[in-house]
XYZ file of N, CA and C in Angstrom:
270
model
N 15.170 -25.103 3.892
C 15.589 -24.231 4.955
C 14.482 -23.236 5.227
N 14.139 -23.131 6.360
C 13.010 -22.113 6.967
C 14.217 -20.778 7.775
N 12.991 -19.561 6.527
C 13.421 -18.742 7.392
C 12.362 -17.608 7.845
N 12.389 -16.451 9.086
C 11.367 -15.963 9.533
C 11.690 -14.387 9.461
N 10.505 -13.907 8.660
C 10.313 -12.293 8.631
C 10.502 -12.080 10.035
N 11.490 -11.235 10.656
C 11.602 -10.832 12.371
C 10.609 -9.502 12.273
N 11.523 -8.669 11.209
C 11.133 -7.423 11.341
C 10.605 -6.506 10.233
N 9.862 -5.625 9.841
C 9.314 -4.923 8.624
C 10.491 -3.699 9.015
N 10.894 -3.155 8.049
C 11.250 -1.813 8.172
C 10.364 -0.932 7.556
N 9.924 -0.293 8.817
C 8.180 0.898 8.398
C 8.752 1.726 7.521
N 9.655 2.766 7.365
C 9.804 3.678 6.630
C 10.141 3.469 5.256
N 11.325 2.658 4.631
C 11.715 2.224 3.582
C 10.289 1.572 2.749
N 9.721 0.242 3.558
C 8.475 0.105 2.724
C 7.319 0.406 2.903
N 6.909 1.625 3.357
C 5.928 2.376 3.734
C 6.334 3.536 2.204
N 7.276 3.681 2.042
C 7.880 4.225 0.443
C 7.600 3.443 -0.196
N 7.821 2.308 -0.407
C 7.560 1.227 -1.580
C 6.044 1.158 -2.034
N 5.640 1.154 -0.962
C 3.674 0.831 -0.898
C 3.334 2.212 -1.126
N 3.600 3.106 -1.005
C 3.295 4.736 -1.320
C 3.337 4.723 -2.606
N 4.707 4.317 -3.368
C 5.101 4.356 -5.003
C 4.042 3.597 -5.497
N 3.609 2.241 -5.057
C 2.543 1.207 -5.346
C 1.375 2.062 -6.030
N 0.887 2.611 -4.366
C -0.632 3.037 -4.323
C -0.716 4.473 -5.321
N 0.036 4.764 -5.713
C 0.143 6.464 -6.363
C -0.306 5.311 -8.165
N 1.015 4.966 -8.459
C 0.483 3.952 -9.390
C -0.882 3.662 -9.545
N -1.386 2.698 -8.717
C -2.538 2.308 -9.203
C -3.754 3.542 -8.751
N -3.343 4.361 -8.317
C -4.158 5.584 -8.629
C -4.567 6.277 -9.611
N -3.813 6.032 -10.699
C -3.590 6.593 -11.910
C -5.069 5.851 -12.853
N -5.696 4.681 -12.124
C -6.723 4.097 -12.528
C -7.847 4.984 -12.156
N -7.819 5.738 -11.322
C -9.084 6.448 -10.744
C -8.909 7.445 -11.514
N -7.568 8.479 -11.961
C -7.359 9.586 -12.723
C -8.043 9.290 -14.254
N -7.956 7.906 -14.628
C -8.820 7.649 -16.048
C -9.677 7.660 -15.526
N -10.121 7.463 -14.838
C -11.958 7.284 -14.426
C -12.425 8.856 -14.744
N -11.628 9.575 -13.339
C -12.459 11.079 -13.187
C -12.250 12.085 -14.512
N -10.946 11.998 -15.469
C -11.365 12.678 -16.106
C -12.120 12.816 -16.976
N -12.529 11.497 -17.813
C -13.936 11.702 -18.671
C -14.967 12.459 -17.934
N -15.493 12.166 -16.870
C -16.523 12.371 -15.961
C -16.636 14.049 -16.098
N -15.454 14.362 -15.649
C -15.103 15.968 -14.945
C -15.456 16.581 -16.788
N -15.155 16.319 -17.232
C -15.329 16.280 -19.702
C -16.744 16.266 -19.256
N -17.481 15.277 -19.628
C -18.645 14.429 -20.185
C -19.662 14.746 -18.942
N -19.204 15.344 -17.854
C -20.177 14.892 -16.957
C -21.032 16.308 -16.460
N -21.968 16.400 -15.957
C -22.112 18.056 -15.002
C -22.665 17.586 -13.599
N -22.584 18.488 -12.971
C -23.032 19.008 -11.751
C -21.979 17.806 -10.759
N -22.515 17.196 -10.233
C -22.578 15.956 -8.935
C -21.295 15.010 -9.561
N -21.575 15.049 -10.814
C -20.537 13.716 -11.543
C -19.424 14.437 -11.865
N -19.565 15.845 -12.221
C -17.872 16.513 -12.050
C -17.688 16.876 -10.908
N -17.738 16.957 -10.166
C -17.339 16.667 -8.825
C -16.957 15.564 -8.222
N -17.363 14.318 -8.259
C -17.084 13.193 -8.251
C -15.596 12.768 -9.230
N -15.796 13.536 -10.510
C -14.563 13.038 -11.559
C -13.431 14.311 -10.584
N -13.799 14.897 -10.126
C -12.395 15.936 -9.621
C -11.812 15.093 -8.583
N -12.376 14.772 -7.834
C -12.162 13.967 -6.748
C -11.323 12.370 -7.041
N -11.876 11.544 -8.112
C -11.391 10.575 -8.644
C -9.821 11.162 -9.156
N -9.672 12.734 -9.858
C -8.612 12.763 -10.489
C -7.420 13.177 -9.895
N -7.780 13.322 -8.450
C -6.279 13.064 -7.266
C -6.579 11.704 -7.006
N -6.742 11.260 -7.402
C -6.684 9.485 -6.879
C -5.573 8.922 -6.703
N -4.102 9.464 -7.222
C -2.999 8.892 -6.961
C -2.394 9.769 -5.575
N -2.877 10.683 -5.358
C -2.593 11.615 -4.367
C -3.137 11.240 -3.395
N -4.434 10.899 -2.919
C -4.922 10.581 -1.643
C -4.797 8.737 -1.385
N -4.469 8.142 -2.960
C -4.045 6.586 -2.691
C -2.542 6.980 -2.261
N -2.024 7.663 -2.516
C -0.238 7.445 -1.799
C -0.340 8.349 -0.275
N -1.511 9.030 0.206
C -1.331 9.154 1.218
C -1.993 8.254 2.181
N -2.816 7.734 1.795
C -3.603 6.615 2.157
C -2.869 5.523 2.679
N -2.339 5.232 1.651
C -1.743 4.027 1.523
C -0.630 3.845 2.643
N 0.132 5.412 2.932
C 1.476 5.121 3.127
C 1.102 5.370 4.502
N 0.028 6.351 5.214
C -0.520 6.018 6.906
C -0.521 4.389 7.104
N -2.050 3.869 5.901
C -2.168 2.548 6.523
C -0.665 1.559 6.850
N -0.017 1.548 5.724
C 1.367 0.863 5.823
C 1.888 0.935 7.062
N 2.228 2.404 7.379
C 3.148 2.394 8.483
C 2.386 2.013 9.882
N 1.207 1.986 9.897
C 0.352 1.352 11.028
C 0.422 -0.065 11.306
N 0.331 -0.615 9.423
C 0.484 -2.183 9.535
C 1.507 -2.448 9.985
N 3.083 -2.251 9.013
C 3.924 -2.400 9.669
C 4.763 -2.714 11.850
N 4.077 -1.281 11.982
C 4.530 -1.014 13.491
C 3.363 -2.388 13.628
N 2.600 -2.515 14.037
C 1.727 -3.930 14.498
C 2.073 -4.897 14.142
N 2.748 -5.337 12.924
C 3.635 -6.738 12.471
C 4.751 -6.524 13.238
N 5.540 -5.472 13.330
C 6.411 -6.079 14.166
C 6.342 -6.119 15.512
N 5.388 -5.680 16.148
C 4.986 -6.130 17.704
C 4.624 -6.714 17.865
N 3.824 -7.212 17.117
C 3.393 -9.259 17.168
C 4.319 -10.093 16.638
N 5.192 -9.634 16.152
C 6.952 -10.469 15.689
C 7.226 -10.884 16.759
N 7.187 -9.794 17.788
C 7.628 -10.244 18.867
C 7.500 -11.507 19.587
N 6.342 -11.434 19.960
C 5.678 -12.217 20.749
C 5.375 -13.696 20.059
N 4.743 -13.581 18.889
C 4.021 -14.379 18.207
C 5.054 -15.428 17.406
N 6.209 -14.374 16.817
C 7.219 -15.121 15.784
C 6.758 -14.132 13.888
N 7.558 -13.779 13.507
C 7.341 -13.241 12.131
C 6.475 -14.270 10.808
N 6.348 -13.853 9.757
C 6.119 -14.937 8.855
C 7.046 -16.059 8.522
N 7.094 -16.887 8.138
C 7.567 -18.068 8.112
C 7.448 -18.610 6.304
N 8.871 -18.581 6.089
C 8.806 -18.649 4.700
C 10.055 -20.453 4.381
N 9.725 -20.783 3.279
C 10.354 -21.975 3.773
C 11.009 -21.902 1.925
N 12.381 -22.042 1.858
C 13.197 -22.082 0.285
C 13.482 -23.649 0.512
N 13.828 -23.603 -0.655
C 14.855 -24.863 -0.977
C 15.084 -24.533 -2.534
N 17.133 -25.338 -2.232
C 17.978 -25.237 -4.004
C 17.236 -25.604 -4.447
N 17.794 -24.715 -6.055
C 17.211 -25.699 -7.240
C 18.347 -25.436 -7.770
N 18.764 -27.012 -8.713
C 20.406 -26.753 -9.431
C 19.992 -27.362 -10.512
């Protein structure tokens, strides 16, 4: 049985992908704080910057989303949504 993504709902997973990107931000926060420790001048600055990394990835993230979103579903329109195809398993 085929069935077709019509529509994204921007706000609900424009939250989901926000929670995502904050997450894997938390990879840049290990980065910058050794740096911002261990580092001087140019490279603690650089580690300060790395150590909002979950802060500017969940704001990041959650503009781009809601941009993608609104554009998937205006080409839903026209075009047809994604196209996903199941079948049972018993």
């Amino acid at each position: 049985m085929k069935k077709q993504l019509a529509r994204i709902s921007i706000l609900q997973s424009s939250k989901i992908i926000t929670a995502l990107y904050v997450l894997f931000g938390f990879i840049y926060t290990l980065v910058g704080i050794p740096m911002v420790i261990l580092g001087s001048g140019e490279i603690q600055i650089i580690g300060i910057i790395y150590s909002f990394g979950p802060l500017l990835m969940g704001i990041v993230g959650f503009i781009f989303f809601v941009i993608f979103a609104w554009i998937y579903n205006l080409l839903a329109i026209w075009l047809g949504g994604i196209e996903f195809e199941f079948k049972n398993i018993e």
